[in-house]
Coordinates of C-alpha atoms in Angstrom, one line a residue:
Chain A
X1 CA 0.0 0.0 0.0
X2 CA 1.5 3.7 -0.9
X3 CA 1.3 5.2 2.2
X4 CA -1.6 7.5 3.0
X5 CA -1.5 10.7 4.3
X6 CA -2.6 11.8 7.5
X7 CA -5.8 13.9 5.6
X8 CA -6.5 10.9 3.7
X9 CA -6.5 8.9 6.6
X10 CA -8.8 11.6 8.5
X11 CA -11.1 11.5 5.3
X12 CA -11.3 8.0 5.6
X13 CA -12.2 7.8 9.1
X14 CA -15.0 10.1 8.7
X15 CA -16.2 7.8 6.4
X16 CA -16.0 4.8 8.6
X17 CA -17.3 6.6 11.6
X18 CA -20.8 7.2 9.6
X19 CA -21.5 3.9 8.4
X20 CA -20.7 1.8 11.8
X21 CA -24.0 0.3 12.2
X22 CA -24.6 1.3 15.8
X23 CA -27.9 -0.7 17.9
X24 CA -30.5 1.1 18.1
X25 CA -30.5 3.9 21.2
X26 CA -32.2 2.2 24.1
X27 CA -34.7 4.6 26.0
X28 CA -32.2 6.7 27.7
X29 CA -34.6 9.3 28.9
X30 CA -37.0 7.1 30.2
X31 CA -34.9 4.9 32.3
X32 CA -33.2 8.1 33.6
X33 CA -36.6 9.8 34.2
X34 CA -37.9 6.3 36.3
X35 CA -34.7 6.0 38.5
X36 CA -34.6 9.9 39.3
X37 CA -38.5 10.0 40.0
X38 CA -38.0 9.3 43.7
X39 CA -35.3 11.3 44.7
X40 CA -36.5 14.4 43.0
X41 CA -37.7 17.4 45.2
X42 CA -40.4 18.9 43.3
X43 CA -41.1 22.6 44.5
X44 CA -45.0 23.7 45.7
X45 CA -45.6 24.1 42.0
X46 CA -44.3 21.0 40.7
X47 CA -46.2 18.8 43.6
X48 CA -49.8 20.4 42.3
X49 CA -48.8 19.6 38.4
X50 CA -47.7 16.2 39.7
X51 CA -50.8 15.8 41.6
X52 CA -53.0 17.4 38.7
X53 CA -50.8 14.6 36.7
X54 CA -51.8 11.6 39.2
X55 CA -55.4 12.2 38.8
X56 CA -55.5 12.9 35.5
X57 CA -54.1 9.5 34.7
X58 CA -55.9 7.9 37.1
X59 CA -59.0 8.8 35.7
X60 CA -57.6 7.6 32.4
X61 CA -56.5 4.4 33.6
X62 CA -60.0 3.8 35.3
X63 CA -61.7 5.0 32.1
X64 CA -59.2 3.1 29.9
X65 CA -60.3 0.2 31.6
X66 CA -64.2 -0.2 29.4
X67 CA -63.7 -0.6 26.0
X68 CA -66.1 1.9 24.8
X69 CA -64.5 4.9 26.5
X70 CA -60.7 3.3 25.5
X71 CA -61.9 3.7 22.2
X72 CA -63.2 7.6 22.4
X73 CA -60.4 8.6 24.4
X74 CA -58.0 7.4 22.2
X75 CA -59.2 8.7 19.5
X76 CA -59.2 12.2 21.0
X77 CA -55.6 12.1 21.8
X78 CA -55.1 11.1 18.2
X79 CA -56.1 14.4 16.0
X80 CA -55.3 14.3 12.6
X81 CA -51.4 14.3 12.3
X82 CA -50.9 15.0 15.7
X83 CA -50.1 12.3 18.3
X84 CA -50.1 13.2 22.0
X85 CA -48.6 11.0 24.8
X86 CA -49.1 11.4 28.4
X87 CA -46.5 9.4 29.0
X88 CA -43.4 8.7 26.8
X89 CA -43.1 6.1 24.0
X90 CA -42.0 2.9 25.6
X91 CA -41.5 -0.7 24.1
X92 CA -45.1 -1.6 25.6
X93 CA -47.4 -2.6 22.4
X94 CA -49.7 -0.6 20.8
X95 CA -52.3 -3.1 19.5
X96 CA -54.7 -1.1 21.6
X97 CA -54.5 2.0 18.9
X98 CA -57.2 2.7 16.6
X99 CA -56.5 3.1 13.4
X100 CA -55.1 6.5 12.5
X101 CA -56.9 8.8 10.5
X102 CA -56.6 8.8 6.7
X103 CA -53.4 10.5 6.0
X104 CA -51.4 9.7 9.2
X105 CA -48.9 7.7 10.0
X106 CA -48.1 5.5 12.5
X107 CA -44.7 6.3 13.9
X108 CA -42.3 3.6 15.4
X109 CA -42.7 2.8 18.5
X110 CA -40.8 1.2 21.5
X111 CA -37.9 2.6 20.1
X112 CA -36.3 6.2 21.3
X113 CA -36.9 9.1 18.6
X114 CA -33.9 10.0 17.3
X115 CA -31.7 13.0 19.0
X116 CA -31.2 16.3 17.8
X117 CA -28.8 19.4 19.3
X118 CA -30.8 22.0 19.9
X119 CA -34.3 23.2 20.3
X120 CA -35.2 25.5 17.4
X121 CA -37.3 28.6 17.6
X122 CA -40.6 28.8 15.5
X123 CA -38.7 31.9 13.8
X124 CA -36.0 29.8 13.5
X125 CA -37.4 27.2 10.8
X126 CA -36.0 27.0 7.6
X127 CA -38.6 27.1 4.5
X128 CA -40.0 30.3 4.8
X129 CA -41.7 32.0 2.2
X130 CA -44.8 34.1 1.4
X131 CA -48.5 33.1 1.5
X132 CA -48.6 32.9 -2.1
X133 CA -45.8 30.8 -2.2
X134 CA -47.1 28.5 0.4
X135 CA -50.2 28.3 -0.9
X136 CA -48.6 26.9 -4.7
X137 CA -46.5 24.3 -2.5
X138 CA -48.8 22.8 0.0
X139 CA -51.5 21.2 -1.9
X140 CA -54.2 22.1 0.1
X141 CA -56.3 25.4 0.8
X142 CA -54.3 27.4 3.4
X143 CA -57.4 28.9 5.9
X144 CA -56.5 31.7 7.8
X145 CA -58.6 33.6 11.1
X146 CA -60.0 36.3 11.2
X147 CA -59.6 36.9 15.1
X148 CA -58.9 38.4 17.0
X149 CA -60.1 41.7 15.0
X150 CA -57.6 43.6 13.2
X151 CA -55.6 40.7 12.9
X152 CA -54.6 40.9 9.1
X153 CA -52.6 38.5 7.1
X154 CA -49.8 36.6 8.7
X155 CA -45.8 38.0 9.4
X156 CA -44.5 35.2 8.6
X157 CA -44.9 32.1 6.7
X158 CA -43.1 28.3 6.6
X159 CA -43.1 25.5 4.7
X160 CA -42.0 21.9 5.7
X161 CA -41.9 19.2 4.2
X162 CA -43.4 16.4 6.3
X163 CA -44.6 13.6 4.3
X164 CA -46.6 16.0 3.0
X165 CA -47.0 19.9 3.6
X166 CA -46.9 21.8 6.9
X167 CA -48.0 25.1 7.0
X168 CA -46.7 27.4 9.8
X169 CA -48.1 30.9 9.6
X170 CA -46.7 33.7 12.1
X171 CA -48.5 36.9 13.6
X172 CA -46.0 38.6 15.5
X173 CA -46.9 41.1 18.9
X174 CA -47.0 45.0 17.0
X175 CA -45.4 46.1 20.3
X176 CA -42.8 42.9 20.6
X177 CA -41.7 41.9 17.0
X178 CA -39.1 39.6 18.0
X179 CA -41.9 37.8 20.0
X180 CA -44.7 35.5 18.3
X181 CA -48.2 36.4 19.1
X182 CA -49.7 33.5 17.6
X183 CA -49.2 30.6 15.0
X184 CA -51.7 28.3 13.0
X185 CA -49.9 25.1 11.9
X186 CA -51.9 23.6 9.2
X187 CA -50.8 19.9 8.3
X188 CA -51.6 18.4 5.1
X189 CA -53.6 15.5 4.3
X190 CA -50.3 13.8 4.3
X191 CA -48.2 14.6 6.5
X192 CA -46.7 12.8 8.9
X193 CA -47.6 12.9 13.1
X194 CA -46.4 15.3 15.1
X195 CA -45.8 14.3 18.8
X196 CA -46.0 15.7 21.9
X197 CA -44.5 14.7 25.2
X198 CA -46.3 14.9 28.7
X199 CA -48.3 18.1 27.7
X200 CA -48.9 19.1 31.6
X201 CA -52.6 19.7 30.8
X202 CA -54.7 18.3 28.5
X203 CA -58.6 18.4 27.6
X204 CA -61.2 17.9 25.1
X205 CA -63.3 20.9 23.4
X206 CA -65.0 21.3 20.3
X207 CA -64.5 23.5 17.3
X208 CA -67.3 24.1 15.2
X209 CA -69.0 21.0 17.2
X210 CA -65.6 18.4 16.3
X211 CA -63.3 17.4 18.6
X212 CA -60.5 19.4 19.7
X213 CA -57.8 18.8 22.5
X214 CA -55.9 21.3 24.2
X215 CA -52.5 21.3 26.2
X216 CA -50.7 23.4 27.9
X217 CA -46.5 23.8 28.1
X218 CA -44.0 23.6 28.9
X219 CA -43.2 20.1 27.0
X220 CA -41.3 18.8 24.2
X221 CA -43.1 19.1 20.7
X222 CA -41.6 16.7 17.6
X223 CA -42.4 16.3 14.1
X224 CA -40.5 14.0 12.3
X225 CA -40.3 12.9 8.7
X226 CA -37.8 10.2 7.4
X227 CA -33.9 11.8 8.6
X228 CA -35.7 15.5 9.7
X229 CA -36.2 15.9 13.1
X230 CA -38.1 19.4 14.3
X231 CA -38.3 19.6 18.2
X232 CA -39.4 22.9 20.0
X233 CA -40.0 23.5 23.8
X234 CA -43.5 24.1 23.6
X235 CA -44.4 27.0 26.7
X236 CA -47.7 28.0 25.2
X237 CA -51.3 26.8 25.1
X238 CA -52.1 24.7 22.1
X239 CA -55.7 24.0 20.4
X240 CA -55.8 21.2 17.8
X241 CA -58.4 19.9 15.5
X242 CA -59.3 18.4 12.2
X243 CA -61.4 20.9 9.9
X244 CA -61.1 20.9 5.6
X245 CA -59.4 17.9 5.6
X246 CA -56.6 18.6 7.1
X247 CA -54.6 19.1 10.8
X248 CA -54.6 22.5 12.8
X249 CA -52.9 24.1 15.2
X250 CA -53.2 27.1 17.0
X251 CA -50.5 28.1 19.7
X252 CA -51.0 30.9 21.8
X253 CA -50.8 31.9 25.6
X254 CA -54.5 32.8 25.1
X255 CA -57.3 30.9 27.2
X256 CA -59.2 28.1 26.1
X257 CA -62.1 30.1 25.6
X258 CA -60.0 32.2 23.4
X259 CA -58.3 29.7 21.7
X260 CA -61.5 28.2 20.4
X261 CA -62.7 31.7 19.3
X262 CA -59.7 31.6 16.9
X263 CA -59.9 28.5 16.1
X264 CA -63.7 28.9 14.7
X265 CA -63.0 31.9 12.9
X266 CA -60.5 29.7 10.6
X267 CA -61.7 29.8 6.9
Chain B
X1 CA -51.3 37.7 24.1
X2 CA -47.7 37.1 23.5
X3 CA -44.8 34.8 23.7
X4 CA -46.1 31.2 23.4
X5 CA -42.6 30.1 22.5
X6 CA -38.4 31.0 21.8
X7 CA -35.3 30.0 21.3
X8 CA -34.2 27.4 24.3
X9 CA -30.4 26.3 24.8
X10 CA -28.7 24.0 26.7
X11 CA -28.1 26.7 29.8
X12 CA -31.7 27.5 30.3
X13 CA -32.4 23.8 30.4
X14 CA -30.0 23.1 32.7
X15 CA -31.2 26.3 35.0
X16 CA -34.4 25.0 34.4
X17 CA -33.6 22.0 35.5
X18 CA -31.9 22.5 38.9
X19 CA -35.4 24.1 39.3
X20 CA -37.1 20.8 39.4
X21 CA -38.2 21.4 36.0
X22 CA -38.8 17.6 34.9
X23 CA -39.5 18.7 31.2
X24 CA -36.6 20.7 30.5
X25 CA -34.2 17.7 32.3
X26 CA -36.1 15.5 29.8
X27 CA -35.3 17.4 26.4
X28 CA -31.5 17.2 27.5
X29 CA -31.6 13.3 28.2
X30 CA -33.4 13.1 24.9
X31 CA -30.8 15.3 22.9
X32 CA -28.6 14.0 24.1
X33 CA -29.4 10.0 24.6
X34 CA -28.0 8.7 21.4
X35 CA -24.1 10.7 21.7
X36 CA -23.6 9.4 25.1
X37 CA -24.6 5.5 24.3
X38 CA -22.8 5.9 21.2
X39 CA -19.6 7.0 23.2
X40 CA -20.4 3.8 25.7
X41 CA -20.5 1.7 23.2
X42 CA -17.7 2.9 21.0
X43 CA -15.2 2.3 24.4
X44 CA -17.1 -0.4 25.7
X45 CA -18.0 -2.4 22.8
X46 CA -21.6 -4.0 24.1
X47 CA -24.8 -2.1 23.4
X48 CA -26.0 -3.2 27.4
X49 CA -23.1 -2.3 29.2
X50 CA -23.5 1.2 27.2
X51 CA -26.7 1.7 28.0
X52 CA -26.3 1.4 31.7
X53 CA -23.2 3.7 31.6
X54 CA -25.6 6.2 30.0
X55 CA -28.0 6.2 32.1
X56 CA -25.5 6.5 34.9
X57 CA -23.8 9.6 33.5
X58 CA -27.6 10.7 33.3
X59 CA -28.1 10.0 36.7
X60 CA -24.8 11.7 38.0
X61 CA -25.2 14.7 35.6
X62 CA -28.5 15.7 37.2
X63 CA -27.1 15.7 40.5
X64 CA -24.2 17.7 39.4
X65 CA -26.3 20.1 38.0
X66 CA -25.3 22.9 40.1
X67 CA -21.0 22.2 39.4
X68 CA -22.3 22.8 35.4
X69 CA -20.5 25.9 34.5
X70 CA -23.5 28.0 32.3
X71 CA -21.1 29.5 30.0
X72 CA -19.8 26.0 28.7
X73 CA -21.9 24.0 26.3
X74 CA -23.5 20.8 27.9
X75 CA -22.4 17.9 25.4
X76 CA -19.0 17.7 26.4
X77 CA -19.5 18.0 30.0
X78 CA -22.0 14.7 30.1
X79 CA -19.3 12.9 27.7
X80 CA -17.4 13.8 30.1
X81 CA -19.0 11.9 32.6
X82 CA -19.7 9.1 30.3
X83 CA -15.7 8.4 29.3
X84 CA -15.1 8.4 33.1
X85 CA -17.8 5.8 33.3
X86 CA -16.9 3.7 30.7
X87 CA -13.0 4.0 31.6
X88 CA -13.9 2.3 35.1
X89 CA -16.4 0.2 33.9
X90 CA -13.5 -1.4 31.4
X91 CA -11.4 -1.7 34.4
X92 CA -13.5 -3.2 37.1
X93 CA -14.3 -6.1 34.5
X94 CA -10.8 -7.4 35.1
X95 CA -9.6 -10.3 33.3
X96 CA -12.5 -11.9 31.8
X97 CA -13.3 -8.6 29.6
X98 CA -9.1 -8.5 29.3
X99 CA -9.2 -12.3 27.5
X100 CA -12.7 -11.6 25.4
X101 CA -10.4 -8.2 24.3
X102 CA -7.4 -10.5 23.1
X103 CA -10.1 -13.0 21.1
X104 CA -11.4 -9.8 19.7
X105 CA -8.7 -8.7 18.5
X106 CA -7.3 -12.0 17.3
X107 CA -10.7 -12.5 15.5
X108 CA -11.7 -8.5 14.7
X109 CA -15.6 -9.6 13.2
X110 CA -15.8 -12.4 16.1
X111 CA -18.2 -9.6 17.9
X112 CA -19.9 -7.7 15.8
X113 CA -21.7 -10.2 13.5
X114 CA -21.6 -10.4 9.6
X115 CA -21.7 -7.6 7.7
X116 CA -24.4 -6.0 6.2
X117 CA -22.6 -4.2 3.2
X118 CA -19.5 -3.4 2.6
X119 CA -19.2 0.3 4.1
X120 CA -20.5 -1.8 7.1
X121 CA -18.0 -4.2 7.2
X122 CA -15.2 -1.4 6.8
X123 CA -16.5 0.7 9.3
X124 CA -16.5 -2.0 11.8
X125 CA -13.2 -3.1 10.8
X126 CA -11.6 0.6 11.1
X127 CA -13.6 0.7 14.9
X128 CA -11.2 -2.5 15.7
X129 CA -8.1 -0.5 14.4
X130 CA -9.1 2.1 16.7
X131 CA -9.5 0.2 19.7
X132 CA -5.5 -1.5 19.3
X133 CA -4.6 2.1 19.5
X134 CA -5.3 2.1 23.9
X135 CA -7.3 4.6 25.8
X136 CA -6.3 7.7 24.7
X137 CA -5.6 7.3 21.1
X138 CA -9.0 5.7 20.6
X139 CA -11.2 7.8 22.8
X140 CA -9.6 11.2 21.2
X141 CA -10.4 8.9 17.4
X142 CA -13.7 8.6 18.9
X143 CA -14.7 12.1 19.6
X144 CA -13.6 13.8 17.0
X145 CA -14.3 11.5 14.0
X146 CA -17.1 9.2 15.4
X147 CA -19.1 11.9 17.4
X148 CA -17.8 15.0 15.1
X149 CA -16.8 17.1 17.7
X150 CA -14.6 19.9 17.3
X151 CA -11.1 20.5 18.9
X152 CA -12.4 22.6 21.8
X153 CA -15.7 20.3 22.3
X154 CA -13.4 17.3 22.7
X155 CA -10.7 19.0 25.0
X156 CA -13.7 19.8 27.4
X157 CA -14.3 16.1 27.3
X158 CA -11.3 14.7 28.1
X159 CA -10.0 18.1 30.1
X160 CA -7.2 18.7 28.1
X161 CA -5.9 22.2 26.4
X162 CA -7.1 21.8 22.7
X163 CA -3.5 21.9 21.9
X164 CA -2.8 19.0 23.7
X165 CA -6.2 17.9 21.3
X166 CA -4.1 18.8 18.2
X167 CA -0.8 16.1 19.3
X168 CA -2.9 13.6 20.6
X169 CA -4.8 13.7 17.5
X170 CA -1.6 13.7 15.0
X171 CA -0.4 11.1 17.3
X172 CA -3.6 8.9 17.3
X173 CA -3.3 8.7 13.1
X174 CA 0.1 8.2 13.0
X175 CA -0.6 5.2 14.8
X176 CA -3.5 4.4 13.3
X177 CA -2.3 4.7 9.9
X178 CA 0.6 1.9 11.4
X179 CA -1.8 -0.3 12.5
X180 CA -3.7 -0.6 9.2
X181 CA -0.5 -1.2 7.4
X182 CA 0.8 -4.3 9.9
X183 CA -2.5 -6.2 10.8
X184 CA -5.3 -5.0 8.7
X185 CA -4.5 -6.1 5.1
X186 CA -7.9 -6.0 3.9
X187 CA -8.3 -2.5 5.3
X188 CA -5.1 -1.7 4.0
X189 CA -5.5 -2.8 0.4
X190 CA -9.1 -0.8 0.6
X191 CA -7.4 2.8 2.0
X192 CA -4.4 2.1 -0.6
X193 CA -6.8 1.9 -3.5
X194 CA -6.4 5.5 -5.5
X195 CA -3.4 6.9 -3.5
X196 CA -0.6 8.1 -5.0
X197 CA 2.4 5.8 -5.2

């Protein structure tokens, strides 16, 4: 063999180093987050949202247990492209799932999601681009609200590519412009699911008389499609339901009440 | 109504999470789940022992939380943690782990099962290269071209000045590029291929 020089040898390492077929990451965070659970010292607010937590999946657990309610419940907490856990994925099967609605898809589970650096900001996402330009890529009819009053046509606007297209449209505060007064996502027939992680609240409402859940931050939000991987710290309150054929999602630190305002005045 | 959302780093998690703030501890186990095992399993060689070293350095992070320094980025402190791990965990095994080391290295693929294509099987072969180097050659090989750090990233990690980073590395090929040449001749045939003579 001529011998190589130390670049070639650095070039061919890289290589190597990204096709060693590593196993699969176990579930890190879990184990981590089981094994730390009893010697954690939650503050005043941390025991109520842990208590609010207990009960809430206590009720779930005792409603879980006819088959009737399993099936509504579940349903609920699966909206359109958007999967919500209480609790984290773990290996334990999911036979009990419902289908998913048409254009969803069922993400692995049992498996940990893969990892990603940093936590992007909304303003932060790559693909942005007019409404007109949004409207020509993502295949669907983008609706926008018309409250709260005054509200006009969105500051910014994102395109991703998610199986098929999200829409992410941005109002920005007049008085804060670095700050984001509200978004609508609006996932395509296609696209893929979207999970969230241990929303701290969660309940059912209606828009225009469908079903509608609601959380409320701070958790971990992920969308993923094939090698893309989009996680956010979600801090706000979020409103999603199925309307036109496709996924919304409105993110605000509004109240319910005001959420669903906004969301029914989505055309 | 403002502010649903912004930019969150590794220091605000970490505040966050000497808080008691359970979510933002879990987005940094999450981010950073798969670079720790990876580093486990690169020193350690077996996918269980690597998980429980993660978890460990998980365990022993959060309780450190408050030695963190906020003005240093998180990854390499956890690696960090998870070498030191590993290191002692490689030790304590004593002599059994010593002799399955030898077969390994008399039989490189004895291990690590067949191949799944041929970028596979090279890859695999290189990672045995690496580990005939000894501690610090490999783990330095291992952070910067297996986990992509940079210089200063992987002198945080291994608490060295990233000149020191810069020798060991030069060192750690030198070496390397001896190995291949003595006892890997089908790697060596593969690197030679398209070199100058």
């Amino acid at each position: 063999m001529s011998e190589l020089s130390l670049e070639q040898i650095e070039s061919r390492l890289r290589a190597s180093a990204a096709a060693l077929p590593y196993p699969p990451t176990p579930d890190v965070a879990g184990a981590v987050r089981s094994r730390l659970a009893p010697s954690r010292r939650p503050t005043r607010m941390a025991t109520r949202v842990t208590w609010a937590t207990v009960i809430a999946l206590a009720t779930l657990a005792v409603l879980l247990t006819v088959p009737q309610v399993r099936a509504g419940l579940l349903e609920v907490l699966q909206v359109g492209a958007i999967r919500i856990f209480l609790v984290p994925p773990t290996a334990t099967p999911t036979a009990t799932l419902p289908p998913l609605t048409p254009g969803a898809t069922r993400l692995p589970t049992g498996t940990s999601p893969p990892t990603a650096t940093q936590l992007p900001a909304l303003l932060d996402m790559a693909g942005e681009t007019t409404l007109a330009g949004a409207q020509s890529l993502a295949g669907f009819t983008i609706r926008l609200p018309s409250y709260p009053t005054g509200l006009g046509p969105p500051d910014r606007v994102f395109v991703q590519e998610m199986g098929g297209a999200l829409v992410v449209l941005v109002w920005l505060d007049p008085d804060h412009p670095e700050r984001v007064r509200l978004s609508l996502h609006e996932f395509g027939p296609d696209s893929y699911a979207g999970e969230k992680f241990e929303p701290k609240v969660i309940a059912q409402s209606t828009v225009h008389s469908q079903p509608a859940v609601w959380t409320e931050g701070p958790y971990l939000m992920q969308l993923r499609s094939g090698d893309m991987d989009i996680r956010r710290l979600i801090e706000g309150h979020v409103l999603i339901w199925q309307e036109y054929g496709i996924t919304l999602r409105v993110e605000t630190d509004a109240s319910l009440e005001e959420a669903v305002k906004i969301a029914e005045s989505v055309r | 109504m403002t502010f649903p959302e912004r930019l969150v780093n590794d220091a605000e998690l970490v505040t966050r999470a000497r808080r008691a703030d359970e979510a933002a501890w879990e987005t940094l186990t999450r981010a950073y789940a798969e670079a720790a095992f990876r580093l486990a399993y690169l020193i350690l060689g077996d996918p269980d022992d690597a998980d429980d070293v993660a978890q460990e350095a998980f365990i022993r992070a959060y309780r450190a939380l408050n030695q963190f320094d906020l003005a240093r980025p998180f990854r390499p402190w956890l690696l960090s943690i998870v070498a030191n791990l590993a290191r002692n965990r490689l030790r304590s095994a004593g002599r059994y782990l010593a002799a399955l080391q030898r077969a390994a290295r008399a039989d490189p693929e004895a291990h690590v099962g067949a191949p799944a294509d041929s970028a596979a099987a090279e890859a695999r072969e290189v990672w045995q290269a690496v580990k005939r180097l000894g501690q610090t050659d490999s783990e330095i090989i291992y952070l910067r071209y297996f986990l992509d750090m940079s210089e200063a990233d992987t002198a945080q990690t291994l608490g060295v000045a990233p000149g020191t980073v810069k020798s060991r590395t030069h060192r750690a090929l030198e070496r390397l590029r001896s190995v291949v040449a003595n006892d890997f001749p089908t790697l060596r045939e593969g690197w030679g291929r398209g070199t100058r003579p």
